Coordinates of C-alpha atoms in Angstrom, one line a residue:
Chain A
M24 CA 2.7 -4.0 -6.4
E25 CA 6.0 -4.9 -8.1
R26 CA 5.7 -8.1 -9.8
I27 CA 9.0 -10.0 -9.8
M28 CA 9.4 -13.8 -9.3
T29 CA 10.0 -14.4 -5.5
T30 CA 12.5 -17.0 -6.1
D31 CA 14.7 -14.2 -6.9
L32 CA 14.3 -12.8 -3.4
P33 CA 15.8 -13.4 -0.1
E34 CA 13.7 -15.7 2.1
F35 CA 12.2 -12.8 4.4
D36 CA 11.1 -10.7 1.2
R37 CA 9.9 -13.7 -0.3
Q38 CA 7.6 -14.7 2.4
V39 CA 6.2 -11.0 2.7
R40 CA 5.4 -11.0 -1.0
L41 CA 3.6 -14.2 -0.9
H42 CA 1.6 -13.2 1.9
R43 CA 0.8 -10.1 0.2
Y44 CA -0.5 -11.5 -2.7
I45 CA -3.0 -13.7 -0.5
T46 CA -4.3 -10.5 1.4
Y47 CA -4.3 -8.0 -1.9
G48 CA -7.8 -8.6 -2.8
R49 CA -9.2 -8.3 0.7
E50 CA -7.5 -5.1 1.2
R51 CA -8.7 -3.6 -2.1
G52 CA -11.6 -5.3 -2.8
H53 CA -10.8 -6.4 -6.3
E54 CA -8.4 -8.7 -8.4
E55 CA -6.0 -7.4 -10.7
R56 CA -5.1 -8.1 -14.2
W57 CA -2.0 -9.7 -13.2
L58 CA -3.6 -11.5 -10.0
E59 CA -6.2 -14.2 -10.0
Y60 CA -8.0 -15.7 -7.0
K61 CA -9.2 -19.4 -7.1
S62 CA -11.2 -21.1 -4.4
T63 CA -9.7 -24.5 -3.3
M64 CA -9.4 -27.0 -6.0
N65 CA -7.7 -30.1 -6.8
W66 CA -5.2 -30.8 -9.4
K67 CA -6.1 -34.3 -10.0
D68 CA -9.6 -33.0 -11.6
N69 CA -9.6 -32.3 -15.1
A70 CA -11.7 -29.1 -14.5
T71 CA -8.9 -27.8 -12.4
K72 CA -6.2 -28.7 -15.0
G73 CA -8.3 -26.6 -17.5
K74 CA -8.9 -23.7 -15.3
I75 CA -5.4 -23.3 -14.0
G76 CA -3.9 -24.5 -17.5
K77 CA -6.0 -21.5 -19.1
A78 CA -4.8 -19.0 -16.4
I79 CA -1.2 -19.9 -16.6
A80 CA -1.3 -19.6 -20.4
A81 CA -3.4 -16.1 -20.0
M82 CA -0.9 -14.9 -17.4
S83 CA 2.2 -15.8 -19.6
N84 CA 0.7 -13.7 -22.3
I85 CA 0.9 -10.3 -20.4
E86 CA 3.5 -8.1 -19.8
N87 CA 5.5 -9.1 -16.7
G88 CA 3.4 -12.3 -16.3
G89 CA 1.3 -12.9 -13.4
V90 CA -0.1 -14.6 -10.1
I91 CA -2.7 -17.3 -9.4
A92 CA -3.6 -17.5 -5.8
V93 CA -5.5 -20.8 -4.7
G94 CA -7.4 -20.8 -1.7
V95 CA -8.9 -17.2 -2.0
N96 CA -12.5 -16.7 -2.7
P97 CA -12.6 -15.0 -5.9
Q98 CA -16.0 -13.1 -4.9
T99 CA -15.4 -12.1 -1.6
Y100 CA -11.5 -12.2 -1.8
E101 CA -11.3 -13.8 1.9
P102 CA -8.4 -16.2 2.5
D103 CA -10.5 -19.3 3.0
G104 CA -7.6 -21.5 2.5
M105 CA -7.2 -25.1 0.7
A106 CA -8.0 -28.6 1.9
S107 CA -4.7 -30.5 2.8
E108 CA -5.0 -32.8 0.0
D109 CA -6.0 -30.1 -2.5
A110 CA -2.8 -28.3 -1.5
A111 CA -0.8 -31.5 -1.7
S112 CA -2.1 -32.1 -5.3
F113 CA -0.1 -29.1 -6.8
D114 CA 3.4 -30.1 -7.5
Q115 CA 5.6 -28.3 -9.7
D116 CA 7.0 -31.3 -11.7
T117 CA 3.4 -33.1 -12.1
M118 CA 2.1 -29.9 -13.5
S119 CA 4.9 -28.9 -15.7
E120 CA 4.6 -32.1 -17.2
W121 CA 0.9 -31.9 -17.8
L122 CA 1.2 -28.0 -19.0
N123 CA 4.2 -28.7 -21.4
D124 CA 1.8 -31.2 -23.2
K125 CA -0.9 -28.8 -23.6
L126 CA 0.7 -25.6 -24.2
E127 CA 3.7 -24.3 -26.5
P128 CA 6.3 -22.9 -25.8
E129 CA 6.6 -23.8 -22.3
A130 CA 5.0 -22.0 -19.7
Q131 CA 7.5 -20.9 -17.0
F132 CA 5.8 -20.7 -13.8
H133 CA 6.6 -21.6 -10.1
V134 CA 4.4 -23.3 -7.4
N135 CA 4.7 -22.1 -3.7
H136 CA 3.0 -23.4 -0.9
L137 CA 2.4 -21.4 2.2
W138 CA 0.5 -21.0 5.5
F139 CA -1.5 -18.0 6.4
E140 CA -3.7 -17.5 9.4
G141 CA -3.5 -21.4 10.1
K142 CA -4.7 -22.1 6.2
Q143 CA -2.9 -23.6 3.2
F144 CA -2.6 -21.9 0.2
V145 CA -1.0 -22.4 -3.3
V146 CA 0.4 -19.2 -5.0
I147 CA 1.8 -19.7 -8.5
E148 CA 3.9 -17.1 -10.1
V149 CA 4.0 -17.2 -13.9
Q150 CA 6.6 -15.3 -16.0
E151 CA 5.8 -13.6 -19.1
F152 CA 6.6 -15.6 -22.4
T153 CA 10.1 -15.5 -23.4
D154 CA 10.0 -15.2 -27.2
V155 CA 6.5 -16.0 -28.6
P156 CA 3.2 -16.1 -27.0
L157 CA 1.6 -19.3 -25.6
I158 CA -0.7 -21.3 -27.5
C159 CA -2.5 -24.5 -26.7
R160 CA -1.4 -27.2 -28.7
R161 CA -3.8 -30.0 -27.5
P162 CA -7.2 -29.7 -26.3
L163 CA -8.9 -30.7 -23.0
P164 CA -12.6 -31.1 -23.7
G165 CA -14.7 -28.4 -22.5
Q166 CA -11.7 -26.6 -21.1
L167 CA -8.9 -25.8 -23.6
K168 CA -9.2 -25.3 -27.2
E169 CA -6.5 -26.4 -29.5
G170 CA -4.9 -23.4 -31.2
A171 CA -6.4 -21.0 -28.9
I172 CA -4.5 -18.1 -27.5
Y173 CA -5.5 -17.1 -23.7
I174 CA -4.8 -13.9 -22.1
R175 CA -5.8 -11.9 -19.2
G176 CA -8.0 -9.4 -20.6
K177 CA -7.7 -5.6 -19.6
G178 CA -11.1 -4.8 -19.7
K179 CA -12.4 -7.8 -17.9
Y180 CA -10.1 -9.3 -15.5
E181 CA -10.7 -13.0 -16.8
S182 CA -8.4 -15.5 -18.3
A183 CA -10.2 -16.3 -21.7
Q184 CA -9.3 -16.5 -25.2
I185 CA -8.2 -13.4 -26.9
A186 CA -11.1 -11.5 -28.1
T187 CA -10.5 -8.0 -28.4
Q188 CA -8.3 -6.1 -30.8
S189 CA -6.6 -4.1 -28.2
D190 CA -5.7 -7.2 -26.2
M191 CA -4.4 -8.7 -29.8
R192 CA -2.5 -5.5 -30.2
D193 CA -0.8 -5.4 -26.9
L194 CA 0.2 -8.9 -27.6
I195 CA 1.9 -8.3 -30.9
R196 CA 3.6 -5.4 -29.5
L197 CA 5.1 -7.5 -26.5
A198 CA 6.1 -10.1 -29.0
T199 CA 7.7 -7.4 -31.3
D200 CA 9.5 -5.7 -28.5
K201 CA 11.3 -8.8 -27.6
A202 CA 12.0 -9.7 -31.1
L203 CA 13.4 -6.3 -31.5
A204 CA 15.5 -6.2 -28.3
K205 CA 17.0 -9.6 -29.4
E206 CA 17.8 -8.4 -32.7
I207 CA 19.4 -5.0 -31.0
A208 CA 21.5 -7.1 -28.7
R209 CA 22.7 -9.4 -31.7
L210 CA 23.8 -6.5 -33.8
R211 CA 25.7 -5.0 -30.8
K212 CA 27.5 -8.3 -30.4
L213 CA 28.5 -8.1 -33.9
G214 CA 29.7 -4.6 -33.5
L215 CA 27.1 -3.4 -36.0
I216 CA 25.5 -0.9 -33.1
P217 CA 28.2 0.7 -31.3
L218 CA 28.0 0.9 -27.4
V219 CA 29.7 4.0 -27.0
E220 CA 26.6 6.1 -26.0
E221 CA 26.4 3.9 -22.9
R222 CA 28.2 4.8 -19.9
P223 CA 28.6 2.0 -17.2
W224 CA 26.4 2.3 -14.3
V225 CA 29.4 2.4 -12.0
E226 CA 30.5 5.5 -13.8
H227 CA 27.1 7.2 -13.0
E228 CA 27.5 5.9 -9.2
R229 CA 30.9 7.3 -9.1
M230 CA 29.7 11.0 -10.5
F231 CA 26.7 11.0 -8.0
E232 CA 29.2 10.1 -5.2
E233 CA 31.6 12.6 -6.0
E234 CA 28.7 15.3 -6.3
R235 CA 28.0 14.5 -2.8
E236 CA 31.3 15.4 -1.6
G237 CA 31.5 12.7 1.1
L238 CA 28.1 13.7 2.5
Chain B
M19 CA 26.0 29.6 6.7
N20 CA 28.0 26.4 7.6
Y21 CA 25.8 23.5 8.5
A22 CA 28.3 21.1 9.5
G23 CA 27.4 21.7 13.3
L24 CA 23.9 20.9 12.5
L25 CA 24.8 17.7 10.7
Q26 CA 26.9 16.7 13.4
E27 CA 24.2 17.2 16.1
I28 CA 21.6 15.3 13.9
K29 CA 24.3 12.5 13.6
S30 CA 24.8 12.3 17.3
R31 CA 21.6 10.4 17.9
A32 CA 19.2 8.3 15.6
Y33 CA 18.8 9.9 12.3
W34 CA 17.4 9.1 8.8
R35 CA 19.3 9.6 5.5
V36 CA 17.5 9.6 2.4
E37 CA 19.1 9.7 -1.3
I38 CA 16.6 9.8 -4.1
R39 CA 18.2 10.1 -7.7
S40 CA 18.1 8.9 -11.3
T41 CA 20.5 5.8 -11.9
E42 CA 21.9 8.2 -14.6
Y43 CA 24.2 10.9 -13.8
D44 CA 23.2 14.2 -15.8
S45 CA 24.3 17.7 -14.4
S46 CA 22.0 19.6 -16.8
R47 CA 18.8 18.4 -15.3
L48 CA 18.4 21.3 -12.8
P49 CA 20.5 24.1 -14.3
N50 CA 19.7 27.1 -11.9
R51 CA 18.3 28.1 -8.6
A52 CA 14.8 28.9 -10.3
A53 CA 14.5 25.3 -11.7
M54 CA 15.1 23.8 -8.3
T55 CA 13.1 25.7 -6.4
A56 CA 10.1 25.4 -8.4
L57 CA 10.6 21.8 -8.4
L58 CA 10.8 21.6 -4.7
R59 CA 7.7 23.9 -4.4
A60 CA 5.9 21.3 -6.3
V61 CA 6.7 18.4 -4.9
V62 CA 6.9 19.1 -1.2
V63 CA 4.3 16.8 0.6
S64 CA 2.4 17.4 3.9
F65 CA 0.2 14.9 5.2
R66 CA 0.2 15.3 8.9
G67 CA 0.9 18.7 9.6
W68 CA 4.8 18.8 9.1
P69 CA 5.8 18.7 5.5
Y70 CA 8.4 16.7 3.8
P71 CA 11.0 18.0 3.4
Y72 CA 10.9 21.3 5.4
F73 CA 11.4 23.9 2.5
E74 CA 11.4 27.5 2.7
P75 CA 12.6 28.9 -0.4
N76 CA 13.8 32.3 1.4
E77 CA 15.9 30.3 3.9
S78 CA 17.7 28.2 1.6
R79 CA 20.9 28.7 0.0
Y80 CA 22.3 28.2 -3.8
N81 CA 25.9 27.8 -4.5
G82 CA 25.8 27.2 -8.3
K83 CA 25.9 23.3 -7.9
W84 CA 23.2 22.7 -5.3
L85 CA 20.4 24.5 -3.2
E86 CA 20.5 23.3 0.5
G87 CA 18.1 24.0 3.3
H88 CA 17.8 23.2 7.0
I89 CA 15.5 23.5 10.0
N90 CA 16.5 23.3 13.9
W91 CA 13.4 23.5 15.7
E92 CA 12.7 21.1 18.9
A93 CA 12.9 17.9 17.5
Y94 CA 12.8 18.8 14.2
K95 CA 16.3 18.9 12.9
E96 CA 16.8 18.5 9.1
Y97 CA 19.6 19.3 6.4
W98 CA 18.9 18.7 2.8
R99 CA 20.7 19.3 -0.6
L100 CA 19.1 19.2 -4.1
Y101 CA 21.8 19.2 -6.6
E102 CA 22.0 19.9 -10.4
S103 CA 21.8 16.4 -11.3
S104 CA 18.7 16.4 -9.4
Q105 CA 20.0 14.1 -6.8
W106 CA 18.2 14.5 -3.6
L107 CA 20.2 14.0 -0.2
H108 CA 18.6 14.6 3.2
Y109 CA 19.5 14.2 6.7
F110 CA 17.0 14.1 9.6
A111 CA 16.4 13.5 13.1
A112 CA 14.4 10.7 14.3
H113 CA 11.8 12.8 16.3
G114 CA 11.5 10.5 19.2
V115 CA 15.2 10.5 20.3
W116 CA 15.2 14.4 20.7
L117 CA 11.9 14.9 22.9
P118 CA 12.3 14.4 26.6
K119 CA 11.1 11.2 27.6
D120 CA 8.6 12.5 30.0
K121 CA 7.1 14.7 27.1
L122 CA 7.3 11.7 24.7
F123 CA 5.3 9.6 27.3
S124 CA 3.3 11.9 28.9
G125 CA 0.5 10.4 31.0
R126 CA 1.7 7.1 30.3
S127 CA 2.3 4.8 33.3
P128 CA 4.7 3.2 33.8
K129 CA 7.3 4.9 31.8
P130 CA 9.4 2.6 29.6
P131 CA 12.9 1.9 30.8
D132 CA 15.9 4.4 29.9
H133 CA 17.2 4.1 26.5
A134 CA 19.1 6.1 23.8
G135 CA 16.0 7.1 22.2
Y136 CA 12.5 5.8 21.1
I137 CA 11.5 5.0 17.7
H138 CA 7.8 5.2 16.8
V139 CA 6.4 2.5 14.7
R140 CA 4.0 4.5 12.9
D141 CA 6.2 7.5 12.5
T142 CA 8.3 5.2 10.9
L143 CA 5.9 4.2 8.3
Y144 CA 4.7 7.6 8.0
T145 CA 8.4 8.8 7.4
V146 CA 8.7 6.4 4.7
T147 CA 5.7 6.8 3.0
E148 CA 6.1 10.7 2.8
V149 CA 9.5 9.8 1.1
F150 CA 8.1 7.8 -1.5
R151 CA 5.5 10.2 -2.2
F152 CA 8.0 13.1 -2.4
A153 CA 10.0 10.8 -4.9
I154 CA 6.7 10.3 -6.8
G155 CA 6.8 14.0 -7.4
L156 CA 10.4 14.2 -8.7
A157 CA 9.6 11.2 -10.9
E158 CA 6.6 12.7 -12.5
R159 CA 8.4 16.1 -13.3
G160 CA 10.8 13.9 -15.3
V161 CA 13.8 14.5 -13.2
L162 CA 14.7 10.6 -12.3
D163 CA 14.4 9.3 -15.7
P164 CA 14.9 6.6 -16.8
V165 CA 15.1 4.7 -13.6
A166 CA 14.8 6.2 -9.9
H167 CA 17.1 5.0 -7.2
L168 CA 16.0 5.5 -3.6
S169 CA 17.9 4.8 -0.7
I170 CA 16.6 5.2 2.9
S171 CA 18.7 4.6 6.1
L172 CA 17.9 4.6 9.9
C173 CA 21.3 5.1 11.4
N174 CA 22.7 5.1 14.8
T175 CA 20.0 3.4 16.4
R176 CA 21.8 1.0 18.8
D177 CA 19.8 1.1 22.2
C178 CA 16.9 2.9 20.6
M179 CA 13.6 1.4 21.7
L180 CA 10.8 0.9 19.3
Y181 CA 7.5 2.1 20.7
E182 CA 3.8 2.5 19.8
D183 CA 0.8 4.2 21.3
F184 CA -1.7 1.5 20.8
E185 CA -3.2 0.3 23.7
R186 CA -0.3 -2.1 24.3
L187 CA 3.1 -0.3 24.5
F188 CA 6.3 -2.0 23.6
F189 CA 8.3 -1.9 26.6
Y190 CA 11.2 -4.3 26.8
N191 CA 12.1 -6.4 24.0
Y192 CA 11.8 -4.1 20.9
V193 CA 15.7 -2.6 21.2
S194 CA 17.9 -2.3 18.4
E195 CA 21.3 -3.7 19.1
S196 CA 22.8 -2.9 15.8
D197 CA 25.5 -0.4 15.1
Q198 CA 25.1 -0.4 11.4
P199 CA 22.7 1.8 9.5
I200 CA 19.5 0.0 8.8
S201 CA 19.3 0.8 4.9
Q202 CA 17.0 -0.2 2.1
E203 CA 17.9 0.5 -1.5
W204 CA 15.7 0.3 -4.6
N205 CA 15.8 1.0 -8.2
V206 CA 12.5 1.3 -10.1
P207 CA 11.6 2.7 -13.6
A208 CA 10.5 6.3 -12.9
S209 CA 7.2 5.8 -14.9
E210 CA 6.3 2.9 -12.7
L211 CA 6.9 4.6 -9.1
R212 CA 3.7 5.9 -8.5
A213 CA 2.0 2.5 -9.0
V214 CA 4.0 0.7 -6.6
A215 CA 5.3 3.2 -4.0
D216 CA 3.0 2.7 -1.2
E217 CA 3.2 -1.0 -1.2
K218 CA 7.1 -0.5 -1.3
A219 CA 7.1 2.1 1.5
L220 CA 5.1 -0.3 3.6
E221 CA 7.6 -3.2 2.7
M222 CA 10.6 -1.2 3.5
A223 CA 9.1 0.2 7.0
T224 CA 8.4 -3.3 8.0
K225 CA 11.9 -4.4 7.4
I226 CA 13.5 -1.3 9.2
L227 CA 11.3 -2.3 12.1
S228 CA 12.3 -5.9 12.1
V229 CA 15.8 -4.6 13.3
F230 CA 14.1 -3.5 16.5
N231 CA 13.2 -7.2 16.9
W232 CA 9.6 -6.7 15.8
T233 CA 8.2 -8.3 12.7
P234 CA 4.7 -7.6 12.4
D235 CA 2.4 -10.4 11.8
E236 CA 0.0 -10.4 9.0
G237 CA -2.6 -8.8 11.1
Q238 CA -0.4 -6.1 12.1
V239 CA 0.8 -5.3 8.6
R240 CA -2.9 -4.8 7.7
I241 CA -3.3 -2.4 10.4
L242 CA -0.2 -0.6 9.2
A243 CA -1.5 -0.6 5.8
D244 CA -4.8 0.9 7.0
D245 CA -2.7 3.5 9.0
Q246 CA -0.7 4.3 5.6
R247 CA -4.0 4.8 3.8
K248 CA -5.6 7.0 6.4
L249 CA -2.1 9.2 6.5
L250 CA -2.4 9.5 2.5
E251 CA -6.2 10.5 2.6
R252 CA -5.2 12.8 5.5
K253 CA -7.6 11.1 7.7
L254 CA -5.1 10.4 10.8
F255 CA -6.9 12.5 13.3
T256 CA -10.7 11.1 12.4
S257 CA -11.9 7.8 13.1

């Protein structure tokens, strides 16, 4: 399933995609590295803050980010829904404020509330980090560890502190690629890398159209 | 042979137009007939008895720039071109608009009202899925690098009625009032196409169906996803 922030999509597409996140596990019988399910929980509880904070940090640190769907049983993948007060406790501003205190740099995420089969759900879409991986800067006793880098592992789909050489290598590569892309863009801007090899996309479009000869 | 007449016939009723290509034009991707033929032989898909696309090497024609082929047999009307840039262009008739109503709804009573044509829900899903699977074949042979562009349109659907042979037949409300082609376009890195194709095909088919005033709910989407899986596993005719 292609992962893009649904905030960038037309409303119809957005709704379809969010609902697909809810039913994805039931159809396939598993989570994905980029998709984590949580049973109903309330943001006011510290345990919830810890679990969601860890999951958001972990999803931020993988390529293309990920999605956390709350209200879906992580064992059976059944969309059980959330208690109303639990769903209402997930508020974008409140969560951002708390998470920005715990994680650095800032996590980029979007909280969506939706109904499905008469039940409420919260779907949190998390963007991949922008420049450097997210790190936990303030602990939450028993939940988040200061200085820890969380990641959604490749071998075992869980949000946990980075523990394997392979996951660390991926994370470094991701950060390096971003830095490199930024540097190339800077050099291009300075005119140190010529743009001549690039043909504008409209030019390609025009050539394909000409090839079709009006068909 | 001039296929203009066939194309005109296809366009006279509801029809599909499919365009698949890279986003980067390169006229040297398929330099000759042999390369085109070998590619098509490798990527034609067949999940339900009729292939996508209909390709018979001996019946196709090459003019130095593109290979073209056609079929005009009962409700099967197709015309396609594969260009040297690997651009794929395909026009084909929607099957339900060429079959006589009595044959299409044989054994059903009452028959649906008269309309310009009848578009089958699952045939739509299967068609889009087959197009995507064909595109995967192209992508995996490197001719859509770096980014694949897919454009699928269902055209000339005004007054066509959506139908389905579930227990409940759709009869009265699901009729297209649109004069515009129902078009879906998508760009995706060629290397990622396989991973997302089936999901995207389902999404595209669902959007196309919504133009007939039918938006499937989650339960219906699940049924469609299950039917799509059966198609791909070639289990359509088993329970």
